[in-house]
């Protein structure tokens, strides 16, 4: 749902600051979990589209919600975001494949096909997440 | 860059993991003097024209890979919906995937609205997707169809800009085809005149541009009828190989001076029969 008035909503979009590295305990970079780091790798994205694609869905949602707020008032985005939050909780644990059916229906993704559905299917990814680490990350214990 | 442990579930879509590695590899290879393989493009001539009752779309059929012809008879007019067709120029894989995705989306959309899809809908979907990827998807398209509001023709550029015009051309041979259009286009032509005009425009592209060649495909779309003429005209037919050898001279080429026949007396000395193993 692409709406007009992009420039007025630009201040709400996610800032392009670069890829943050994972900071472990004591504020130092976590070598054990995220590998060796190099400043050059972290500063610039490897492809012009990398940052804009990473935040594309977030930016679209922000733009649509702020437009909705301007047109219909504050209650409209608040209600929708409450429904999204409820639907987002209907899923399996992070290391299992969940269908996100309720969330997709609310967002309208069940009626469209894009590159997210065709390329890089998560159910066929080569790397399997370690269950304990993924749960710790999700619960914020890491 | 692979992380040691995966913390978040993977997302679908484009993955930019190997971009840095590819850039380094490309620099190394260029230093050695070789070339990495290039993508297959459809250096092309595609065009479309609006006539009295509908749309005529035309395309050549050559796909190139650098300086080599990769496909002598590829199909560049893609199906979008029963009343909408799209010609594609640029990187062959990009046009193919883009038109297939938009065709699927239009089908879902028309099932959900239970109406025949409109050309403006396809145009809007295509331009939003191409703009999202900032021109990295190299697909230049000519979109045409007939819907409830009449015939419509759009040209869509790789960065996402579109034009709605009565006649459009795209591809490397677009200038040659546009010259023919600018000379002979008239409003409200008949179907035969429109087909002849598009055929001549594509032929101009084929004969004057290296990136276009082989046959001419046409697609005529009117309200309730689609004629997909493939091939409409074989402008560059490959020569036929002669079956009988040309190097043998006809009987009587050389004049005969004298002729003598000597009969050899041969008598049968020995006769043996050898059975073959036919098991």
mmCIF file of C-alpha atoms in Angstrom:
data_model
loop_
_atom_site.group_PDB
_atom_site.id
_atom_site.type_symbol
_atom_site.label_atom_id
_atom_site.label_comp_id
_atom_site.label_asym_id
_atom_site.label_seq_id
_atom_site.Cartn_x
_atom_site.Cartn_y
_atom_site.Cartn_z
ATOM 1 C CA UNK A 1 0.000 0.000 0.000
ATOM 2 C CA UNK A 2 2.132 2.888 -1.253
ATOM 3 C CA UNK A 3 0.694 6.238 -0.325
ATOM 4 C CA UNK A 4 1.778 9.742 -1.212
ATOM 5 C CA UNK A 5 3.403 12.271 1.027
ATOM 6 C CA UNK A 6 6.671 10.448 1.441
ATOM 7 C CA UNK A 7 8.721 13.512 2.155
ATOM 8 C CA UNK A 8 6.688 14.573 5.139
ATOM 9 C CA UNK A 9 7.127 11.130 6.685
ATOM 10 C CA UNK A 10 10.844 10.903 6.005
ATOM 11 C CA UNK A 11 11.740 12.045 9.477
ATOM 12 C CA UNK A 12 10.040 8.959 10.898
ATOM 13 C CA UNK A 13 11.958 6.407 8.830
ATOM 14 C CA UNK A 14 14.726 4.259 10.274
ATOM 15 C CA UNK A 15 18.038 6.156 10.102
ATOM 16 C CA UNK A 16 20.797 4.875 7.870
ATOM 17 C CA UNK A 17 23.602 4.646 10.395
ATOM 18 C CA UNK A 18 25.257 1.488 9.191
ATOM 19 C CA UNK A 19 25.166 -2.040 10.437
ATOM 20 C CA UNK A 20 25.519 -2.186 14.191
ATOM 21 C CA UNK A 21 27.652 -4.954 15.543
ATOM 22 C CA UNK A 22 26.590 -7.142 18.346
ATOM 23 C CA UNK A 23 27.861 -5.818 21.618
ATOM 24 C CA UNK A 24 28.262 -8.409 24.322
ATOM 25 C CA UNK A 25 28.901 -7.949 27.990
ATOM 26 C CA UNK A 26 31.096 -5.063 29.192
ATOM 27 C CA UNK A 27 30.329 -3.118 26.010
ATOM 28 C CA UNK A 28 33.028 -4.922 23.996
ATOM 29 C CA UNK A 29 32.437 -6.707 20.696
ATOM 30 C CA UNK A 30 31.419 -10.324 21.243
ATOM 31 C CA UNK A 31 33.987 -12.409 19.304
ATOM 32 C CA UNK A 32 32.677 -15.772 20.429
ATOM 33 C CA UNK A 33 29.185 -15.256 19.096
ATOM 34 C CA UNK A 34 29.610 -12.942 16.116
ATOM 35 C CA UNK A 35 33.077 -13.771 14.835
ATOM 36 C CA UNK A 36 36.027 -11.487 14.217
ATOM 37 C CA UNK A 37 35.176 -7.914 13.400
ATOM 38 C CA UNK A 38 36.719 -5.325 11.127
ATOM 39 C CA UNK A 39 35.797 -1.660 11.041
ATOM 40 C CA UNK A 40 35.712 -1.606 7.253
ATOM 41 C CA UNK A 41 33.083 -4.342 7.128
ATOM 42 C CA UNK A 42 30.863 -2.568 9.602
ATOM 43 C CA UNK A 43 31.035 0.934 8.130
ATOM 44 C CA UNK A 44 29.807 0.500 4.593
ATOM 45 C CA UNK A 45 27.084 -1.802 3.312
ATOM 46 C CA UNK A 46 28.265 -4.327 0.736
ATOM 47 C CA UNK A 47 25.494 -3.408 -1.692
ATOM 48 C CA UNK A 48 23.592 -0.199 -2.307
ATOM 49 C CA UNK A 49 20.287 -1.898 -1.594
ATOM 50 C CA UNK A 50 21.327 -3.727 1.568
ATOM 51 C CA UNK A 51 20.247 -1.124 4.096
ATOM 52 C CA UNK A 52 17.110 -0.078 2.294
ATOM 53 C CA UNK A 53 15.996 -3.701 1.934
ATOM 54 C CA UNK A 54 16.745 -4.530 5.568
ATOM 55 C CA UNK A 55 14.466 -1.759 6.764
ATOM 56 C CA UNK A 56 11.988 -1.745 3.903
ATOM 57 C CA UNK A 57 9.044 -3.313 5.732
ATOM 58 C CA UNK A 58 9.637 -1.163 8.802
ATOM 59 C CA UNK A 59 9.719 2.032 6.750
ATOM 60 C CA UNK A 60 6.617 1.095 4.805
ATOM 61 C CA UNK A 61 4.714 0.402 8.012
ATOM 62 C CA UNK A 62 5.854 3.653 9.597
ATOM 63 C CA UNK A 63 4.850 5.657 6.552
ATOM 64 C CA UNK A 64 1.465 3.999 6.308
ATOM 65 C CA UNK A 65 0.724 4.416 9.994
ATOM 66 C CA UNK A 66 1.645 8.074 10.050
ATOM 67 C CA UNK A 67 -0.496 8.699 6.968
ATOM 68 C CA UNK A 68 -3.366 6.832 8.595
ATOM 69 C CA UNK A 69 -2.952 8.937 11.701
ATOM 70 C CA UNK A 70 -3.082 12.121 9.646
ATOM 71 C CA UNK A 71 -6.202 11.035 7.800
ATOM 72 C CA UNK A 72 -8.275 9.214 10.378
ATOM 73 C CA UNK A 73 -6.881 10.257 13.713
ATOM 74 C CA UNK A 74 -4.762 8.557 16.325
ATOM 75 C CA UNK A 75 -7.127 5.692 17.058
ATOM 76 C CA UNK A 76 -6.704 4.037 13.642
ATOM 77 C CA UNK A 77 -2.966 3.206 13.806
ATOM 78 C CA UNK A 78 -3.228 2.398 17.510
ATOM 79 C CA UNK A 79 -5.914 -0.209 16.899
ATOM 80 C CA UNK A 80 -4.025 -1.715 13.987
ATOM 81 C CA UNK A 81 -0.774 -1.885 15.909
ATOM 82 C CA UNK A 82 -2.524 -3.583 18.788
ATOM 83 C CA UNK A 83 -3.865 -6.208 16.399
ATOM 84 C CA UNK A 84 -0.425 -6.669 14.837
ATOM 85 C CA UNK A 85 1.142 -7.128 18.246
ATOM 86 C CA UNK A 86 -1.417 -9.757 19.172
ATOM 87 C CA UNK A 87 -0.988 -11.605 15.867
ATOM 88 C CA UNK A 88 2.793 -11.508 16.102
ATOM 89 C CA UNK A 89 2.690 -13.528 19.281
ATOM 90 C CA UNK A 90 0.988 -16.465 17.543
ATOM 91 C CA UNK A 91 4.099 -18.344 16.532
ATOM 92 C CA UNK A 92 6.296 -21.258 17.473
ATOM 93 C CA UNK A 93 9.648 -20.950 19.213
ATOM 94 C CA UNK A 94 12.260 -19.130 17.106
ATOM 95 C CA UNK A 95 14.203 -22.163 15.877
ATOM 96 C CA UNK A 96 11.077 -23.806 14.394
ATOM 97 C CA UNK A 97 9.253 -22.763 11.255
ATOM 98 C CA UNK A 98 6.102 -20.782 12.006
ATOM 99 C CA UNK A 99 3.615 -19.856 9.328
ATOM 100 C CA UNK A 100 2.708 -16.345 10.616
ATOM 101 C CA UNK A 101 -0.745 -16.891 9.141
ATOM 102 C CA UNK A 102 -2.612 -14.350 11.287
ATOM 103 C CA UNK A 103 0.024 -11.666 10.801
ATOM 104 C CA UNK A 104 0.129 -12.223 7.045
ATOM 105 C CA UNK A 105 -3.643 -12.008 6.756
ATOM 106 C CA UNK A 106 -3.712 -8.741 8.697
ATOM 107 C CA UNK A 107 -0.937 -7.205 6.649
ATOM 108 C CA UNK A 108 -2.367 -8.412 3.361
ATOM 109 C CA UNK A 109 0.675 -10.532 2.505
ATOM 110 C CA UNK A 110 -1.545 -13.547 1.822
ATOM 111 C CA UNK A 111 -2.748 -11.865 -1.383
ATOM 112 C CA UNK A 112 0.593 -10.943 -2.887
ATOM 113 C CA UNK A 113 3.786 -12.652 -3.988
ATOM 114 C CA UNK A 114 7.163 -10.938 -3.885
ATOM 115 C CA UNK A 115 10.811 -11.896 -3.767
ATOM 116 C CA UNK A 116 10.538 -12.770 -0.068
ATOM 117 C CA UNK A 117 8.367 -15.744 -1.008
ATOM 118 C CA UNK A 118 10.439 -16.952 -3.932
ATOM 119 C CA UNK A 119 14.082 -16.394 -3.036
ATOM 120 C CA UNK A 120 15.924 -17.665 0.025
ATOM 121 C CA UNK A 121 13.109 -19.719 1.542
ATOM 122 C CA UNK A 122 13.862 -19.818 5.300
ATOM 123 C CA UNK A 123 12.638 -23.408 5.570
ATOM 124 C CA UNK A 124 15.443 -24.416 3.187
ATOM 125 C CA UNK A 125 18.258 -22.345 4.645
ATOM 126 C CA UNK A 126 21.619 -24.071 5.059
ATOM 127 C CA UNK A 127 22.292 -22.768 8.549
ATOM 128 C CA UNK A 128 20.228 -24.225 11.353
ATOM 129 C CA UNK A 129 19.891 -22.118 14.447
ATOM 130 C CA UNK A 130 21.017 -23.641 17.684
ATOM 131 C CA UNK A 131 17.834 -23.831 19.825
ATOM 132 C CA UNK A 132 19.366 -22.761 23.156
ATOM 133 C CA UNK A 133 21.168 -19.750 21.745
ATOM 134 C CA UNK A 134 18.122 -18.601 19.811
ATOM 135 C CA UNK A 135 15.904 -18.873 22.869
ATOM 136 C CA UNK A 136 18.413 -16.974 24.984
ATOM 137 C CA UNK A 137 18.577 -14.246 22.361
ATOM 138 C CA UNK A 138 14.806 -14.034 22.160
ATOM 139 C CA UNK A 139 14.349 -13.802 25.915
ATOM 140 C CA UNK A 140 17.094 -11.229 26.161
ATOM 141 C CA UNK A 141 19.308 -13.318 28.400
ATOM 142 C CA UNK A 142 22.306 -13.140 26.053
ATOM 143 C CA UNK B 1 29.940 -12.845 6.372
ATOM 144 C CA UNK B 2 28.964 -15.976 8.244
ATOM 145 C CA UNK B 3 28.397 -15.526 11.919
ATOM 146 C CA UNK B 4 29.471 -18.136 14.366
ATOM 147 C CA UNK B 5 25.989 -18.591 15.720
ATOM 148 C CA UNK B 6 22.612 -17.797 14.236
ATOM 149 C CA UNK B 7 20.595 -15.794 16.728
ATOM 150 C CA UNK B 8 17.622 -14.635 14.718
ATOM 151 C CA UNK B 9 15.463 -16.637 12.320
ATOM 152 C CA UNK B 10 16.396 -16.160 8.661
ATOM 153 C CA UNK B 11 14.273 -13.986 6.419
ATOM 154 C CA UNK B 12 13.430 -14.655 2.802
ATOM 155 C CA UNK B 13 14.192 -12.372 -0.131
ATOM 156 C CA UNK B 14 17.495 -11.066 -1.445
ATOM 157 C CA UNK B 15 20.611 -11.936 0.505
ATOM 158 C CA UNK B 16 23.670 -9.686 0.206
ATOM 159 C CA UNK B 17 26.086 -12.024 1.988
ATOM 160 C CA UNK B 18 28.380 -12.627 -0.942
ATOM 161 C CA UNK B 19 28.587 -9.099 -2.352
ATOM 162 C CA UNK B 20 31.901 -8.239 -0.727
ATOM 163 C CA UNK B 21 33.385 -11.569 -1.728
ATOM 164 C CA UNK B 22 32.213 -11.057 -5.316
ATOM 165 C CA UNK B 23 33.731 -7.591 -5.462
ATOM 166 C CA UNK B 24 37.093 -8.947 -4.294
ATOM 167 C CA UNK B 25 36.927 -11.844 -6.788
ATOM 168 C CA UNK B 26 36.084 -9.499 -9.630
ATOM 169 C CA UNK B 27 39.051 -7.272 -8.814
ATOM 170 C CA UNK B 28 41.364 -10.304 -8.702
ATOM 171 C CA UNK B 29 40.088 -11.674 -11.996
ATOM 172 C CA UNK B 30 40.416 -8.320 -13.756
ATOM 173 C CA UNK B 31 44.017 -8.090 -12.549
ATOM 174 C CA UNK B 32 44.725 -11.433 -14.226
ATOM 175 C CA UNK B 33 43.119 -10.203 -17.435
ATOM 176 C CA UNK B 34 40.131 -12.576 -17.656
ATOM 177 C CA UNK B 35 36.473 -11.682 -17.657
ATOM 178 C CA UNK B 36 33.757 -12.941 -15.379
ATOM 179 C CA UNK B 37 30.773 -14.289 -17.354
ATOM 180 C CA UNK B 38 28.187 -11.639 -18.165
ATOM 181 C CA UNK B 39 24.437 -11.916 -17.734
ATOM 182 C CA UNK B 40 22.323 -12.815 -20.707
ATOM 183 C CA UNK B 41 20.676 -9.681 -22.066
ATOM 184 C CA UNK B 42 18.003 -9.249 -24.654
ATOM 185 C CA UNK B 43 19.563 -6.378 -26.620
ATOM 186 C CA UNK B 44 16.265 -5.912 -28.249
ATOM 187 C CA UNK B 45 13.711 -4.088 -30.252
ATOM 188 C CA UNK B 46 10.261 -4.074 -28.674
ATOM 189 C CA UNK B 47 7.411 -1.766 -29.510
ATOM 190 C CA UNK B 48 3.690 -1.299 -29.177
ATOM 191 C CA UNK B 49 0.993 0.742 -30.861
ATOM 192 C CA UNK B 50 -2.632 1.599 -30.059
ATOM 193 C CA UNK B 51 -5.036 1.158 -32.969
ATOM 194 C CA UNK B 52 -8.763 1.572 -33.326
ATOM 195 C CA UNK B 53 -9.937 -1.507 -31.406
ATOM 196 C CA UNK B 54 -6.922 -2.438 -29.308
ATOM 197 C CA UNK B 55 -3.172 -2.882 -29.037
ATOM 198 C CA UNK B 56 -0.484 -4.440 -31.225
ATOM 199 C CA UNK B 57 2.737 -5.448 -29.450
ATOM 200 C CA UNK B 58 5.836 -6.501 -31.379
ATOM 201 C CA UNK B 59 9.253 -7.918 -30.483
ATOM 202 C CA UNK B 60 12.295 -9.491 -32.127
ATOM 203 C CA UNK B 61 13.600 -12.857 -30.911
ATOM 204 C CA UNK B 62 17.343 -12.598 -30.302
ATOM 205 C CA UNK B 63 19.010 -12.964 -26.884
ATOM 206 C CA UNK B 64 22.676 -11.983 -26.604
ATOM 207 C CA UNK B 65 25.404 -12.770 -24.084
ATOM 208 C CA UNK B 66 28.071 -10.159 -24.678
ATOM 209 C CA UNK B 67 28.983 -10.512 -28.343
ATOM 210 C CA UNK B 68 27.428 -13.937 -28.845
ATOM 211 C CA UNK B 69 23.848 -14.792 -29.749
ATOM 212 C CA UNK B 70 22.666 -16.921 -26.842
ATOM 213 C CA UNK B 71 19.179 -17.727 -28.112
ATOM 214 C CA UNK B 72 18.055 -17.353 -31.726
ATOM 215 C CA UNK B 73 14.377 -17.707 -30.986
ATOM 216 C CA UNK B 74 13.487 -16.525 -27.505
ATOM 217 C CA UNK B 75 10.035 -15.292 -26.625
ATOM 218 C CA UNK B 76 9.939 -11.705 -25.385
ATOM 219 C CA UNK B 77 6.197 -11.147 -25.206
ATOM 220 C CA UNK B 78 5.153 -12.358 -21.758
ATOM 221 C CA UNK B 79 1.692 -13.177 -20.488
ATOM 222 C CA UNK B 80 0.438 -11.034 -17.630
ATOM 223 C CA UNK B 81 -3.286 -11.730 -17.664
ATOM 224 C CA UNK B 82 -5.796 -12.856 -20.329
ATOM 225 C CA UNK B 83 -6.195 -9.270 -21.556
ATOM 226 C CA UNK B 84 -2.729 -7.863 -20.774
ATOM 227 C CA UNK B 85 0.638 -8.771 -22.323
ATOM 228 C CA UNK B 86 4.095 -7.315 -21.696
ATOM 229 C CA UNK B 87 7.240 -7.155 -23.849
ATOM 230 C CA UNK B 88 10.531 -7.149 -21.962
ATOM 231 C CA UNK B 89 13.978 -5.739 -22.789
ATOM 232 C CA UNK B 90 17.126 -5.710 -20.651
ATOM 233 C CA UNK B 91 18.459 -8.600 -18.601
ATOM 234 C CA UNK B 92 16.512 -11.681 -19.695
ATOM 235 C CA UNK B 93 16.156 -13.235 -16.225
ATOM 236 C CA UNK B 94 14.982 -9.967 -14.709
ATOM 237 C CA UNK B 95 12.222 -9.422 -17.273
ATOM 238 C CA UNK B 96 11.117 -13.044 -16.988
ATOM 239 C CA UNK B 97 10.879 -13.078 -13.175
ATOM 240 C CA UNK B 98 9.372 -9.606 -12.922
ATOM 241 C CA UNK B 99 6.599 -10.376 -15.383
ATOM 242 C CA UNK B 100 5.886 -13.702 -13.701
ATOM 243 C CA UNK B 101 5.646 -12.116 -10.256
ATOM 244 C CA UNK B 102 3.354 -9.369 -11.508
ATOM 245 C CA UNK B 103 1.242 -11.907 -13.380
ATOM 246 C CA UNK B 104 0.773 -13.929 -10.166
ATOM 247 C CA UNK B 105 -0.031 -10.823 -8.154
ATOM 248 C CA UNK B 106 -2.581 -9.668 -10.740
ATOM 249 C CA UNK B 107 -4.226 -13.075 -10.718
ATOM 250 C CA UNK B 108 -4.561 -12.991 -6.917
ATOM 251 C CA UNK B 109 -5.833 -9.423 -7.095
ATOM 252 C CA UNK B 110 -8.426 -10.223 -9.744
ATOM 253 C CA UNK B 111 -9.599 -13.250 -7.756
ATOM 254 C CA UNK B 112 -10.001 -11.076 -4.709
ATOM 255 C CA UNK B 113 -11.874 -8.302 -6.573
ATOM 256 C CA UNK B 114 -13.595 -10.742 -8.998
ATOM 257 C CA UNK B 115 -13.019 -8.371 -11.919
ATOM 258 C CA UNK B 116 -10.880 -8.451 -15.027
ATOM 259 C CA UNK B 117 -7.583 -6.749 -14.143
ATOM 260 C CA UNK B 118 -6.814 -3.288 -15.494
ATOM 261 C CA UNK B 119 -3.642 -2.262 -17.285
ATOM 262 C CA UNK B 120 -3.167 0.637 -14.862
ATOM 263 C CA UNK B 121 -3.022 -1.848 -11.971
ATOM 264 C CA UNK B 122 -0.259 -3.846 -13.645
ATOM 265 C CA UNK B 123 1.569 -0.607 -14.428
ATOM 266 C CA UNK B 124 1.367 0.583 -10.827
ATOM 267 C CA UNK B 125 2.564 -2.753 -9.445
ATOM 268 C CA UNK B 126 5.500 -2.884 -11.860
ATOM 269 C CA UNK B 127 6.652 0.670 -11.231
ATOM 270 C CA UNK B 128 6.500 0.306 -7.451
ATOM 271 C CA UNK B 129 8.534 -2.867 -7.547
ATOM 272 C CA UNK B 130 11.164 -1.492 -9.935
ATOM 273 C CA UNK B 131 11.524 1.705 -7.915
ATOM 274 C CA UNK B 132 11.988 -0.266 -4.730
ATOM 275 C CA UNK B 133 15.095 -1.895 -6.233
ATOM 276 C CA UNK B 134 16.442 1.414 -7.593
ATOM 277 C CA UNK B 135 17.176 0.174 -11.107
ATOM 278 C CA UNK B 136 19.272 -2.829 -10.064
ATOM 279 C CA UNK B 137 16.611 -5.007 -11.663
ATOM 280 C CA UNK B 138 17.353 -4.342 -15.344
ATOM 281 C CA UNK B 139 13.915 -4.712 -16.870
ATOM 282 C CA UNK B 140 12.590 -2.230 -19.456
ATOM 283 C CA UNK B 141 9.031 -3.158 -20.352
ATOM 284 C CA UNK B 142 6.291 -2.294 -22.813
ATOM 285 C CA UNK B 143 2.961 -3.109 -21.198
ATOM 286 C CA UNK B 144 -0.232 -3.175 -23.218
ATOM 287 C CA UNK B 145 -3.763 -4.462 -22.846
ATOM 288 C CA UNK B 146 -7.467 -3.847 -23.245
ATOM 289 C CA UNK B 147 -9.658 -3.495 -20.170
ATOM 290 C CA UNK B 148 -13.046 -2.012 -19.306
ATOM 291 C CA UNK B 149 -11.778 1.505 -20.089
ATOM 292 C CA UNK B 150 -10.400 0.690 -23.526
ATOM 293 C CA UNK B 151 -6.888 -0.018 -24.858
ATOM 294 C CA UNK B 152 -3.878 1.243 -22.871
ATOM 295 C CA UNK B 153 -0.146 1.193 -23.615
ATOM 296 C CA UNK B 154 2.611 1.963 -21.098
ATOM 297 C CA UNK B 155 6.394 1.958 -21.247
ATOM 298 C CA UNK B 156 8.218 1.209 -17.987
ATOM 299 C CA UNK B 157 11.911 1.984 -17.429
ATOM 300 C CA UNK B 158 14.242 0.024 -15.102
ATOM 301 C CA UNK B 159 14.297 2.750 -12.468
ATOM 302 C CA UNK B 160 10.541 2.842 -12.170
ATOM 303 C CA UNK B 161 9.348 5.724 -14.362
ATOM 304 C CA UNK B 162 6.439 5.085 -16.715
ATOM 305 C CA UNK B 163 4.893 6.780 -19.743
ATOM 306 C CA UNK B 164 1.413 6.342 -21.131
ATOM 307 C CA UNK B 165 1.572 6.916 -24.875
ATOM 308 C CA UNK B 166 -0.111 5.858 -28.141
ATOM 309 C CA UNK B 167 3.112 4.297 -29.462
ATOM 310 C CA UNK B 168 6.273 3.269 -27.603
ATOM 311 C CA UNK B 169 9.564 1.517 -28.364
ATOM 312 C CA UNK B 170 12.225 0.139 -26.008
ATOM 313 C CA UNK B 171 15.511 -1.692 -26.223
ATOM 314 C CA UNK B 172 18.744 -1.160 -28.127
ATOM 315 C CA UNK B 173 16.874 -0.962 -31.439
ATOM 316 C CA UNK B 174 14.312 1.493 -30.105
ATOM 317 C CA UNK B 175 15.627 4.426 -32.115
ATOM 318 C CA UNK B 176 15.299 2.580 -35.419
ATOM 319 C CA UNK B 177 11.772 1.432 -34.537
ATOM 320 C CA UNK B 178 10.760 4.878 -33.289
ATOM 321 C CA UNK B 179 11.891 6.411 -36.600
ATOM 322 C CA UNK B 180 9.400 4.169 -38.429
ATOM 323 C CA UNK B 181 6.640 5.018 -35.957
ATOM 324 C CA UNK B 182 7.217 8.744 -36.122
ATOM 325 C CA UNK B 183 7.013 8.596 -39.891
ATOM 326 C CA UNK B 184 3.912 6.491 -40.367
ATOM 327 C CA UNK B 185 1.792 6.521 -37.209
ATOM 328 C CA UNK B 186 -1.797 7.734 -37.544
ATOM 329 C CA UNK B 187 -4.554 7.777 -34.978
ATOM 330 C CA UNK B 188 -7.283 5.122 -35.198
ATOM 331 C CA UNK B 189 -5.579 2.791 -37.672
ATOM 332 C CA UNK B 190 -7.125 -0.460 -38.857
ATOM 333 C CA UNK B 191 -5.792 -3.739 -37.525
ATOM 334 C CA UNK B 192 -3.938 -4.737 -40.714
ATOM 335 C CA UNK B 193 -2.278 -1.329 -40.986
ATOM 336 C CA UNK B 194 -1.226 -1.479 -37.361
ATOM 337 C CA UNK B 195 0.247 -4.976 -37.780
ATOM 338 C CA UNK B 196 2.146 -3.879 -40.869
ATOM 339 C CA UNK B 197 3.477 -0.792 -39.073
ATOM 340 C CA UNK B 198 4.709 -2.789 -36.076
ATOM 341 C CA UNK B 199 6.245 -5.412 -38.339
ATOM 342 C CA UNK B 200 8.142 -2.719 -40.253
ATOM 343 C CA UNK B 201 9.306 -1.050 -37.062
ATOM 344 C CA UNK B 202 10.694 -4.304 -35.649
ATOM 345 C CA UNK B 203 12.285 -5.104 -39.017
ATOM 346 C CA UNK B 204 14.016 -1.702 -38.925
ATOM 347 C CA UNK B 205 15.366 -2.597 -35.487
ATOM 348 C CA UNK B 206 16.474 -6.053 -36.651
ATOM 349 C CA UNK B 207 18.346 -4.849 -39.709
ATOM 350 C CA UNK B 208 19.929 -1.741 -38.207
ATOM 351 C CA UNK B 209 20.840 -2.898 -34.703
ATOM 352 C CA UNK B 210 23.306 -5.646 -33.831
ATOM 353 C CA UNK B 211 21.519 -6.579 -30.634
ATOM 354 C CA UNK B 212 18.257 -7.487 -32.384
ATOM 355 C CA UNK B 213 17.675 -10.204 -34.917
ATOM 356 C CA UNK B 214 15.938 -13.383 -36.052
ATOM 357 C CA UNK B 215 12.153 -13.391 -36.269
ATOM 358 C CA UNK B 216 9.365 -10.918 -35.545
ATOM 359 C CA UNK B 217 6.695 -11.838 -32.987
ATOM 360 C CA UNK B 218 3.405 -9.986 -32.830
ATOM 361 C CA UNK B 219 0.618 -9.944 -30.281
ATOM 362 C CA UNK B 220 -2.725 -8.359 -31.184
ATOM 363 C CA UNK B 221 -5.011 -7.656 -28.202
ATOM 364 C CA UNK B 222 -8.597 -6.570 -28.705
ATOM 365 C CA UNK B 223 -11.625 -6.706 -26.454
ATOM 366 C CA UNK B 224 -12.272 -10.413 -25.956
ATOM 367 C CA UNK B 225 -9.582 -11.731 -28.353
ATOM 368 C CA UNK B 226 -5.816 -12.165 -28.249
ATOM 369 C CA UNK B 227 -3.774 -13.250 -31.295
ATOM 370 C CA UNK B 228 -0.297 -14.380 -30.319
ATOM 371 C CA UNK B 229 1.520 -14.637 -33.677
ATOM 372 C CA UNK B 230 4.824 -16.378 -33.096
ATOM 373 C CA UNK B 231 6.513 -16.096 -35.504
ATOM 374 C CA UNK B 232 4.693 -13.553 -37.546
ATOM 375 C CA UNK B 233 7.553 -13.035 -39.965
ATOM 376 C CA UNK B 234 10.836 -14.884 -40.316
ATOM 377 C CA UNK B 235 13.028 -12.020 -41.464
ATOM 378 C CA UNK B 236 16.346 -13.834 -40.983
ATOM 379 C CA UNK B 237 15.981 -17.440 -42.013
ATOM 380 C CA UNK B 238 19.103 -19.580 -41.681
ATOM 381 C CA UNK B 239 20.247 -21.016 -45.019
ATOM 382 C CA UNK B 240 19.276 -24.594 -45.962
ATOM 383 C CA UNK B 241 22.090 -27.118 -46.487
ATOM 384 C CA UNK B 242 22.055 -28.789 -49.918
ATOM 385 C CA UNK B 243 21.382 -32.533 -49.769
ATOM 386 C CA UNK B 244 23.023 -33.618 -53.058
ATOM 387 C CA UNK B 245 26.722 -32.845 -53.228
ATOM 388 C CA UNK B 246 27.539 -29.831 -55.409
ATOM 389 C CA UNK B 247 31.035 -31.046 -56.077
ATOM 390 C CA UNK B 248 29.953 -33.808 -58.475
ATOM 391 C CA UNK B 249 29.871 -32.681 -62.103
ATOM 392 C CA UNK B 250 26.983 -33.462 -64.392
ATOM 393 C CA UNK B 251 27.204 -36.377 -66.810
ATOM 394 C CA UNK B 252 28.611 -35.179 -70.138
ATOM 395 C CA UNK B 253 30.725 -32.304 -68.774
ATOM 396 C CA UNK B 254 33.848 -33.947 -70.084
ATOM 397 C CA UNK B 255 33.717 -35.020 -73.714
ATOM 398 C CA UNK B 256 34.376 -38.764 -74.407
ATOM 399 C CA UNK B 257 37.048 -39.483 -77.072
ATOM 400 C CA UNK B 258 37.363 -43.302 -77.070
ATOM 401 C CA UNK B 259 35.768 -46.084 -75.102
ATOM 402 C CA UNK B 260 37.067 -49.691 -74.749
ATOM 403 C CA UNK B 261 35.511 -52.443 -72.610
ATOM 404 C CA UNK B 262 37.643 -55.430 -71.445
ATOM 405 C CA UNK B 263 35.700 -58.323 -69.985
ATOM 406 C CA UNK B 264 37.412 -60.197 -67.160
ATOM 407 C CA UNK B 265 36.726 -63.982 -67.019
ATOM 408 C CA UNK B 266 36.309 -64.927 -63.413
ATOM 409 C CA UNK B 267 35.404 -68.457 -62.331
ATOM 410 C CA UNK B 268 34.170 -69.530 -58.918
ATOM 411 C CA UNK B 269 37.008 -71.331 -57.057
ATOM 412 C CA UNK B 270 35.716 -71.846 -53.566
ATOM 413 C CA UNK B 271 32.409 -71.230 -51.832
ATOM 414 C CA UNK B 272 32.158 -71.079 -48.045
ATOM 415 C CA UNK B 273 29.243 -70.148 -45.795
ATOM 416 C CA UNK B 274 29.942 -68.462 -42.477
ATOM 417 C CA UNK B 275 27.011 -68.295 -40.042
ATOM 418 C CA UNK B 276 26.590 -64.982 -38.200
ATOM 419 C CA UNK B 277 26.007 -64.927 -34.468
ATOM 420 C CA UNK B 278 22.623 -63.221 -34.368
ATOM 421 C CA UNK B 279 21.708 -64.033 -30.772
#
